[in-house]
Short mmCIF file of C-alpha atoms and ligand atoms in Angstrom, two decimals:
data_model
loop_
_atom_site.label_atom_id
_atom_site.label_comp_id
_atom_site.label_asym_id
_atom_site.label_seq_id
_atom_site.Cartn_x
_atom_site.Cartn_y
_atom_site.Cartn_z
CA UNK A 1 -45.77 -36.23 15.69
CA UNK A 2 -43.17 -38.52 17.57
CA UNK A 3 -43.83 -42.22 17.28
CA UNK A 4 -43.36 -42.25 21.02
CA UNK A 5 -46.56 -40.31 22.15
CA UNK A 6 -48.54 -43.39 21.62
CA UNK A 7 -47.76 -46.85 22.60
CA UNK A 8 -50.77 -49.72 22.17
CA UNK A 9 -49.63 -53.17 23.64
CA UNK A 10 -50.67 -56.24 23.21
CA UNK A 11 -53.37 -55.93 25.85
CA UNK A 12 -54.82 -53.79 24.27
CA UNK A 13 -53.12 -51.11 26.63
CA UNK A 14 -53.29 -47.36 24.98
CA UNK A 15 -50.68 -45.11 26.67
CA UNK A 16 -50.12 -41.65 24.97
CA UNK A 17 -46.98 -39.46 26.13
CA UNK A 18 -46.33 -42.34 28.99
CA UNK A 19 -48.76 -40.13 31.08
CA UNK A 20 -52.18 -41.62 30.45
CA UNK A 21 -53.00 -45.30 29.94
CA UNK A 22 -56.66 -45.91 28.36
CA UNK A 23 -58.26 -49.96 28.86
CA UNK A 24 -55.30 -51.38 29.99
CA UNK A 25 -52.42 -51.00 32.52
CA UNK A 26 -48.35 -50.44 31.99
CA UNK A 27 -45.85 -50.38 34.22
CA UNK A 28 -44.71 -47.56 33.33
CA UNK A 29 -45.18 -44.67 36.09
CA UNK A 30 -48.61 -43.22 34.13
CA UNK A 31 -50.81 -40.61 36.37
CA UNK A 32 -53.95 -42.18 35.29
CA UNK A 33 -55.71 -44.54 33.44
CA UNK A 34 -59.14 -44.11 31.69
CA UNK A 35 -61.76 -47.00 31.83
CA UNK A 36 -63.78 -46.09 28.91
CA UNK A 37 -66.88 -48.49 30.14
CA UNK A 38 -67.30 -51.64 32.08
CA UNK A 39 -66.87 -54.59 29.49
CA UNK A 40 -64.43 -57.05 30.36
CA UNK A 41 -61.90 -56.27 27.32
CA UNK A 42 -62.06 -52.77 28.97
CA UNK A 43 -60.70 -53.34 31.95
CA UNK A 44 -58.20 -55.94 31.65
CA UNK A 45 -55.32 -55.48 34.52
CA UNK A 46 -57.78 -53.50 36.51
CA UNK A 47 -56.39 -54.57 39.56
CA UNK A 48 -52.73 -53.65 39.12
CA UNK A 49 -53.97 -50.00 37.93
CA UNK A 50 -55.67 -49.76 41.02
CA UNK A 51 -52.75 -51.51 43.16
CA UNK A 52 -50.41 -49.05 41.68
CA UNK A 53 -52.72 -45.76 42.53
CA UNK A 54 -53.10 -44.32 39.37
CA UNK A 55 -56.16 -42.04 39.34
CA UNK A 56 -58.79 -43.67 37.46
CA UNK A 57 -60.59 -41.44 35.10
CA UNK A 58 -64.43 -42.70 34.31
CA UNK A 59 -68.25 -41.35 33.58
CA UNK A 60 -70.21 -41.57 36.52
CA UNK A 61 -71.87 -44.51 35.47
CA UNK A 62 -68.85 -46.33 34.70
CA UNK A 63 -67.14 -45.51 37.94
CA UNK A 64 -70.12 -46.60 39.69
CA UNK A 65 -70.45 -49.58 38.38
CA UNK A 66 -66.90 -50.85 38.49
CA UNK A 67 -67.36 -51.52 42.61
CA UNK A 68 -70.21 -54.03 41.73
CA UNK A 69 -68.08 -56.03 39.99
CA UNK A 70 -65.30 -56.49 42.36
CA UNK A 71 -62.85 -53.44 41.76
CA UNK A 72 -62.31 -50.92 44.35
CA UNK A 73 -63.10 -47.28 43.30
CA UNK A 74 -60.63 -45.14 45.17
CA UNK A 75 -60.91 -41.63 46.74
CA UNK A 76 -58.72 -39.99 44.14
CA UNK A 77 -59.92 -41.22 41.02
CA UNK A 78 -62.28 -38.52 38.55
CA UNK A 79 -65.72 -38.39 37.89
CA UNK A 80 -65.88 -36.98 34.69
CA UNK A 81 -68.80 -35.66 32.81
CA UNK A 82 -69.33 -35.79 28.95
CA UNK A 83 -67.59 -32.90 27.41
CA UNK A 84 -65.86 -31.69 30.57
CA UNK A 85 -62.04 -31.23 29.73
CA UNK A 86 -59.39 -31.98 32.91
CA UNK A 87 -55.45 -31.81 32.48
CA UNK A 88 -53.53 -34.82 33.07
CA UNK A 89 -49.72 -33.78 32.90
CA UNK A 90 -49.46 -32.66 29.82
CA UNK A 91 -52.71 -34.17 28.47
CA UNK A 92 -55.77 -32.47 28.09
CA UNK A 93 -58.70 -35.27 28.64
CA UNK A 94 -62.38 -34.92 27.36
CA UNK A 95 -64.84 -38.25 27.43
CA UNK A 96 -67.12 -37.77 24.68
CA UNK A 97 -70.69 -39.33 24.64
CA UNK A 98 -70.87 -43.09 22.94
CA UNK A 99 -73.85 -45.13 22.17
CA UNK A 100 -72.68 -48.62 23.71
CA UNK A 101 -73.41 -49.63 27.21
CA UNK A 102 -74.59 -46.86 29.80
CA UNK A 103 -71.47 -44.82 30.86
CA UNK A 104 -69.39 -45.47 27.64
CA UNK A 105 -67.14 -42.82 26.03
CA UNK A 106 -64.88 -42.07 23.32
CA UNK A 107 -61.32 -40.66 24.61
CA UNK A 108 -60.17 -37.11 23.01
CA UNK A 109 -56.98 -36.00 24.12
CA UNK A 110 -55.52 -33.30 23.30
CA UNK A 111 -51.50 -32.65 23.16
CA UNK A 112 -49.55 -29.36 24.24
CA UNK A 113 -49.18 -28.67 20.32
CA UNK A 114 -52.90 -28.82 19.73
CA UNK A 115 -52.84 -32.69 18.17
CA UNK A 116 -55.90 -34.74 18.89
CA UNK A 117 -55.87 -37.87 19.72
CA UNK A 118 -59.09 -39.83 19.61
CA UNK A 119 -59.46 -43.45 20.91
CA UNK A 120 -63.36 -44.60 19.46
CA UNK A 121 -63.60 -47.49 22.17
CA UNK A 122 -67.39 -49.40 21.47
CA UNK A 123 -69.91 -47.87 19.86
CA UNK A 124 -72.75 -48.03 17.38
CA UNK A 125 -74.61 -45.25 15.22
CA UNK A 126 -72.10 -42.84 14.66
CA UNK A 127 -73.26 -39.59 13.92
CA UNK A 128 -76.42 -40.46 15.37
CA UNK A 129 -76.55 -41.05 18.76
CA UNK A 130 -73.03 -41.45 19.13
CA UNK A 131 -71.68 -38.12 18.68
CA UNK A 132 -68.56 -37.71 15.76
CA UNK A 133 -65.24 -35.07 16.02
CA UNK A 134 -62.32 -34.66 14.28
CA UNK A 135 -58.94 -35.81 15.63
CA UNK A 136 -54.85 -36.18 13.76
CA UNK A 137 -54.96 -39.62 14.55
CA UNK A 138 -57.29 -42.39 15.77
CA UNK A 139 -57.07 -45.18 17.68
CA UNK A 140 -60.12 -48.05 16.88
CA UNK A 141 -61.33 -51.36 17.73
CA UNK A 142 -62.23 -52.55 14.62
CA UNK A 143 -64.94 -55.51 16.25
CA UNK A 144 -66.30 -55.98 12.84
CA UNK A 145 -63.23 -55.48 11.23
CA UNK A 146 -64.02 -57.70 7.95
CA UNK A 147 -65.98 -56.67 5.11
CA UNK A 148 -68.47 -59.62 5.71
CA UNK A 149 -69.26 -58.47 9.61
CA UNK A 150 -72.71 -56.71 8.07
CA UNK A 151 -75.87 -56.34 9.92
CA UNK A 152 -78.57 -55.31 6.55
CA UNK A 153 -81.61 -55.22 9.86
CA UNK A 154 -79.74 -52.81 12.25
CA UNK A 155 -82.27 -50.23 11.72
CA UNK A 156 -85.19 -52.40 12.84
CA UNK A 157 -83.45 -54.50 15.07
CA UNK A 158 -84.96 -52.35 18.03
CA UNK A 159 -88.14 -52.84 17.03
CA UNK A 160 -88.02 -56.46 16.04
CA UNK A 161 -87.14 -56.98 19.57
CA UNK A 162 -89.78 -54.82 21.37
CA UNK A 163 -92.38 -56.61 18.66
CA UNK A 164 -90.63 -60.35 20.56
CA UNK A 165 -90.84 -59.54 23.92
CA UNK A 166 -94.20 -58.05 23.29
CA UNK A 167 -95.57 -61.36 22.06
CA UNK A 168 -93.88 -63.90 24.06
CA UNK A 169 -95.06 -61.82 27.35
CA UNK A 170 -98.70 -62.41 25.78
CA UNK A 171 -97.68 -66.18 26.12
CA UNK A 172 -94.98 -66.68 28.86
CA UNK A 173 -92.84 -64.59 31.34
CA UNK A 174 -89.44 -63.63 28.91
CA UNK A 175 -85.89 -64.60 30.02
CA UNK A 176 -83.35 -62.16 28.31
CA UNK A 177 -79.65 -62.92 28.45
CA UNK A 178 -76.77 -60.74 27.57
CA UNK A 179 -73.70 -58.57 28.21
CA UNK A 180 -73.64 -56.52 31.36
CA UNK A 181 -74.62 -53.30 30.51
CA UNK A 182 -77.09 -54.29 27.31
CA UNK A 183 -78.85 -55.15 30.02
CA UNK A 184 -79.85 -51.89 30.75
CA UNK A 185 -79.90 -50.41 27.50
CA UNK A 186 -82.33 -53.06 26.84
CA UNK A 187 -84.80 -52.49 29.73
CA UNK A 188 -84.37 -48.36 29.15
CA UNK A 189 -85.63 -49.69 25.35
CA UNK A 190 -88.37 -51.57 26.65
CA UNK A 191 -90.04 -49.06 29.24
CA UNK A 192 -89.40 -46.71 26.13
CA UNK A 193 -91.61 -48.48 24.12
CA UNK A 194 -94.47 -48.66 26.91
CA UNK A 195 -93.48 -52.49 28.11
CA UNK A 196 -94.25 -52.63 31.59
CA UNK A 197 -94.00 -55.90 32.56
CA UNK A 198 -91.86 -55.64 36.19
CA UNK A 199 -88.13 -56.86 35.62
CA UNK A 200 -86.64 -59.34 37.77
CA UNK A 201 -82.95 -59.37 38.36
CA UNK A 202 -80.18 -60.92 39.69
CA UNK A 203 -77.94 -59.51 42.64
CA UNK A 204 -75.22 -57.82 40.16
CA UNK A 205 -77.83 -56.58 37.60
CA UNK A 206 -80.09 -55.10 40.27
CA UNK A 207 -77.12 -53.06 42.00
CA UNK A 208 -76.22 -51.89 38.85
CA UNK A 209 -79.58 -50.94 37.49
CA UNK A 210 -79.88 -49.19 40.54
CA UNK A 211 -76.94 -47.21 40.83
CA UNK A 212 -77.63 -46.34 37.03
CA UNK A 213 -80.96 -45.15 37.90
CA UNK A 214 -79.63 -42.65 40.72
CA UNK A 215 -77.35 -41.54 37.75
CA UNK A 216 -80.50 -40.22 35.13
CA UNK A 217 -81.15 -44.04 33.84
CA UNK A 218 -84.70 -44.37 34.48
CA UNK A 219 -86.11 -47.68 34.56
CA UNK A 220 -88.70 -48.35 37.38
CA UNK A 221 -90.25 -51.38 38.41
CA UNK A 222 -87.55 -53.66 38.78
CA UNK A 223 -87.64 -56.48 41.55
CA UNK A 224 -84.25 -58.01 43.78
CA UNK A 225 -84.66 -62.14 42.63
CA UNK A 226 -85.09 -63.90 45.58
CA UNK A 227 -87.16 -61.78 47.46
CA UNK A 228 -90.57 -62.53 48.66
CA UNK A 229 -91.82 -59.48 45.77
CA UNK A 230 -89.75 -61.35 43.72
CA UNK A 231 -91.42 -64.38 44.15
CA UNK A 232 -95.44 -63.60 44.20
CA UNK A 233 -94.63 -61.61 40.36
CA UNK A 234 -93.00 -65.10 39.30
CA UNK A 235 -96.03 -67.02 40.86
CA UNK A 236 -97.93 -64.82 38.94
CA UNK A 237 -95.83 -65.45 35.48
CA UNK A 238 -96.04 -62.70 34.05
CA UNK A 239 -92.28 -60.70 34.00
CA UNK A 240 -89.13 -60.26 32.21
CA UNK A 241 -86.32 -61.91 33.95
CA UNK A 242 -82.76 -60.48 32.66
CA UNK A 243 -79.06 -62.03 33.33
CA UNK A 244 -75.86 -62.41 32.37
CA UNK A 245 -75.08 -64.44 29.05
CA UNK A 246 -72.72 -66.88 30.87
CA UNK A 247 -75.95 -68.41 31.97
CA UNK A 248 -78.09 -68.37 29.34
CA UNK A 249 -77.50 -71.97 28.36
CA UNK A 250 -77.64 -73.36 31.79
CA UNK A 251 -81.55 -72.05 32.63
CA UNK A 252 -82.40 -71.86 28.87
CA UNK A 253 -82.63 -76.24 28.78
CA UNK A 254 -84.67 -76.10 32.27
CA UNK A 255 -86.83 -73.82 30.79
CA UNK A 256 -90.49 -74.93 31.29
CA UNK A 257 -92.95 -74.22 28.50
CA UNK A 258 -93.72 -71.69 30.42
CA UNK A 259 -90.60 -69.44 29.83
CA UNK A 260 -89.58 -67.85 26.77
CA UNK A 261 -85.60 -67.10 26.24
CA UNK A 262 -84.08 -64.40 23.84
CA UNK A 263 -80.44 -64.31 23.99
CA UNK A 264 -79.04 -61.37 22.40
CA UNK A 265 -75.70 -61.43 20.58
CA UNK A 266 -74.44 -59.29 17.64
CA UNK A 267 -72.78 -62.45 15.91
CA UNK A 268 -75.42 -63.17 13.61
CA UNK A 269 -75.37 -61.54 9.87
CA UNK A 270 -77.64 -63.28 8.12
CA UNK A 271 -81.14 -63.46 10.44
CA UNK A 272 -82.30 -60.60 13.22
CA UNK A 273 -84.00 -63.38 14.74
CA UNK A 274 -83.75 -66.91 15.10
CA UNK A 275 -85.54 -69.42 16.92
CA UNK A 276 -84.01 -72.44 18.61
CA UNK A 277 -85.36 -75.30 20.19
CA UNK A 278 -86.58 -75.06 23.60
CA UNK A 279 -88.65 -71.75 23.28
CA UNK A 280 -85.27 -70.06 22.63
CA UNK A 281 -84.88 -66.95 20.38
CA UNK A 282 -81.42 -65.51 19.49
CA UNK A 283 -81.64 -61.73 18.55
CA UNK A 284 -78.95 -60.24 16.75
CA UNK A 285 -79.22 -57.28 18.83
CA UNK A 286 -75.40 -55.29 19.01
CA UNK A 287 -73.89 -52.34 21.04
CA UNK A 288 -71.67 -52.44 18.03
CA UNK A 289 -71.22 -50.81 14.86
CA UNK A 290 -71.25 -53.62 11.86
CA UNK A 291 -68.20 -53.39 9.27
CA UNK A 292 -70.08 -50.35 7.35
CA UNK A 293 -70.38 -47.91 10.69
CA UNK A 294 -67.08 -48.34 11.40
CA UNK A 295 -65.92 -47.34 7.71
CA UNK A 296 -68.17 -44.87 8.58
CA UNK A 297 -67.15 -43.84 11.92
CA UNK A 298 -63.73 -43.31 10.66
CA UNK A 299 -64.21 -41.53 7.51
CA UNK A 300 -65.98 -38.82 9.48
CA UNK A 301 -63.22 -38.56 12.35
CA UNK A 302 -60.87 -37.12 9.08
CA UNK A 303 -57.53 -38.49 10.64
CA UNK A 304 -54.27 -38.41 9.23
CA UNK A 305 -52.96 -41.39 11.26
CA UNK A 306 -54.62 -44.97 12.27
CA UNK A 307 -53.97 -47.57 14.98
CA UNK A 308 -56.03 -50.43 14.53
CA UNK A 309 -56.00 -52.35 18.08
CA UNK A 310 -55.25 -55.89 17.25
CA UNK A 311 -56.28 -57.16 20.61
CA UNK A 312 -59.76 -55.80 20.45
CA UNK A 313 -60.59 -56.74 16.99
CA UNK A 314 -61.84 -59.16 14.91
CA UNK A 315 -60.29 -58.88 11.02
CA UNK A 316 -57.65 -56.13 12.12
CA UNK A 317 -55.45 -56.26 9.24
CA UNK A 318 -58.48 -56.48 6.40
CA UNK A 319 -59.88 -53.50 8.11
CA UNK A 320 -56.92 -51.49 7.83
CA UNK A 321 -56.24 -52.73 4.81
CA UNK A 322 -59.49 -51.13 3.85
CA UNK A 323 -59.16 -48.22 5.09
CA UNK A 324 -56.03 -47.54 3.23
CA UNK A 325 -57.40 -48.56 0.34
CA UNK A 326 -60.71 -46.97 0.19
CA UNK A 327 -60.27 -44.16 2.98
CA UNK A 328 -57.24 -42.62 1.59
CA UNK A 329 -55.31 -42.84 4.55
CA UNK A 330 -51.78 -43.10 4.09
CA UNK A 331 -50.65 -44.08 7.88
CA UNK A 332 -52.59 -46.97 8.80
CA UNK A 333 -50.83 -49.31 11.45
CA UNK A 334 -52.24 -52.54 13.43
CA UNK A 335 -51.12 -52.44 17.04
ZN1 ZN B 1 -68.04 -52.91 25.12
#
């Protein structure tokens, strides 16, 4: 395969055969680019994608939400479906299924001569509920790129969490902060596991819960802040109140004794939970694969070639160092 199909830049920009540009933009006159889910290392140079009408290529959920967060969704850009294949030039396109955020998908593309091209984009238990297939080469994002980056309590960490809220509800109402989009993972877990406290949320998080809902992502019971409704459940004291991370800190030291904050954040190896001062919990709870799915992750993809992308990892080089080493994979390459 020519060197030139693929072209990863220091963005993070993934461009195969100058035609399609996955979570990132070039100048170059691509037809399309694919926004693989919502996170902010995803769509970096949004605007300029959209200023230069390329179609954008998303999941429902993703394409939905994009609007809520400032970027225009125009009339020509594809809503594609898990598993649905489209053409783009030369390109056949399929989003496959990720577990991650709501709307996230891996990239398979297919070339006229039959190569595969997979990019992984975020994800967490591969081969369980994020689906695996074979590709010729792989692109990754090696977040836990070092061999350190291991989470021993991933397999409980769902319940460890549930168990939290559970008992700081009997005490307190619960403030949870994190990442747009583990958001709602987070309160599908929690009605999942029969917690049915009502959720208050903030302006972004409630249009996007909402829109997510209309899309099959059922969550129910969920209250506008700043409404009157809004208000008489927070009288009462009894709720979970979720938001963005950026502002945990800020209403985690006015908490009163009588709120209880978890901030979630995968950058913790050592403890699932912790508890701060202040009523504050931090829960190791990840949309990402530690160091050991990833190995994982690409052993099972069976590729002949590997791009590591440098600008969306952390420990690029040991990763593909490791890979080389350990994986058998001669072509190993950080971009
Ligand atoms: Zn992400």
């Amino acid at each position: 395969m020519s060197e030139r199909r693929i072209y990863i830049d220091s963005s993070g920009a993934i461009s195969i055969l100058d035609e399609v540009v996955i979570d990132g933009h070039r100048s170059v006159s691509s037809r399309a680019r694919v926004v693989t889910h919502i996170h902010s290392d995803h769509i970096v140079n949004l605007m300029p994608s959209i200023g230069s009408s390329y179609r954008l290529i998303g999941t429902h959920v993703t394409l939905s939400w994009l609007p809520v967060l400032g970027y225009p969704v125009m009339a020509s850009s594809i809503y594609l479906s898990y598993g649905t294949r489209i053409k783009v030039g030369s390109v056949r396109l399929e989003l496959v299924k990720s577990h991650h955020i709501p709307g996230t998908a891996q990239v398979l593309a297919e070339l006229e001569d039959g190569y595969r091209v997979l990019y992984s984009s975020d994800f967490k238990k591969p081969g369980e509920s994020t689906p695996l297939v074979e590709a010729d080469t792989l692109i990754i994002d090696a977040v836990y790129g070092r061999p350190s980056y291991v989470r021993r309590f991933d397999d409980v960490i769902e319940d460890l969490l549930v168990d939290l809220v559970r008992q700081l509800l009997s005490e307190s109402s619960v403030h949870i902060y994190g990442y747009y989009g583990k958001l709602n993972e987070v309160m599908e877990l929690l009605r999942s596991r029969g917690v049915d406290a009502p959720f208050i949320l903030p302006s972004k998080v409630y249009m996007m819960t909402k829109k997510a809902e209309n899309l099959g992502h059922r969550v129910e019971d969920y209250i506008l802040l700043g409404t009157r409704e809004a208000s008489e459940v927070m009288r009462n004291g009894w709720y979970v109140y979720l938001d963005h991370t950026t502002r945990a800190h800020s209403r985690a030291s006015r908490s009163a004794s009588s709120i209880s904050s978890i901030i979630l954040s995968g950058w913790e190896f050592e403890k699932p939970i912790k508890k701060l001062a202040n009523r504050t919990w931090h829960v190791a709870f990840s949309d990402h694969s530690d160091f050991r799915g990833l190995i994982q992750y690409v052993a099972s993809v069976k590729p002949r070639k590997v791009y590591v992308v440098r600008a969306r990892s952390n420990g690029a080089e040991e990763f593909a160092a490791y890979v080389s080493e350990n994986l058998g994979i001669k072509e190993v390459v950080v971009a």
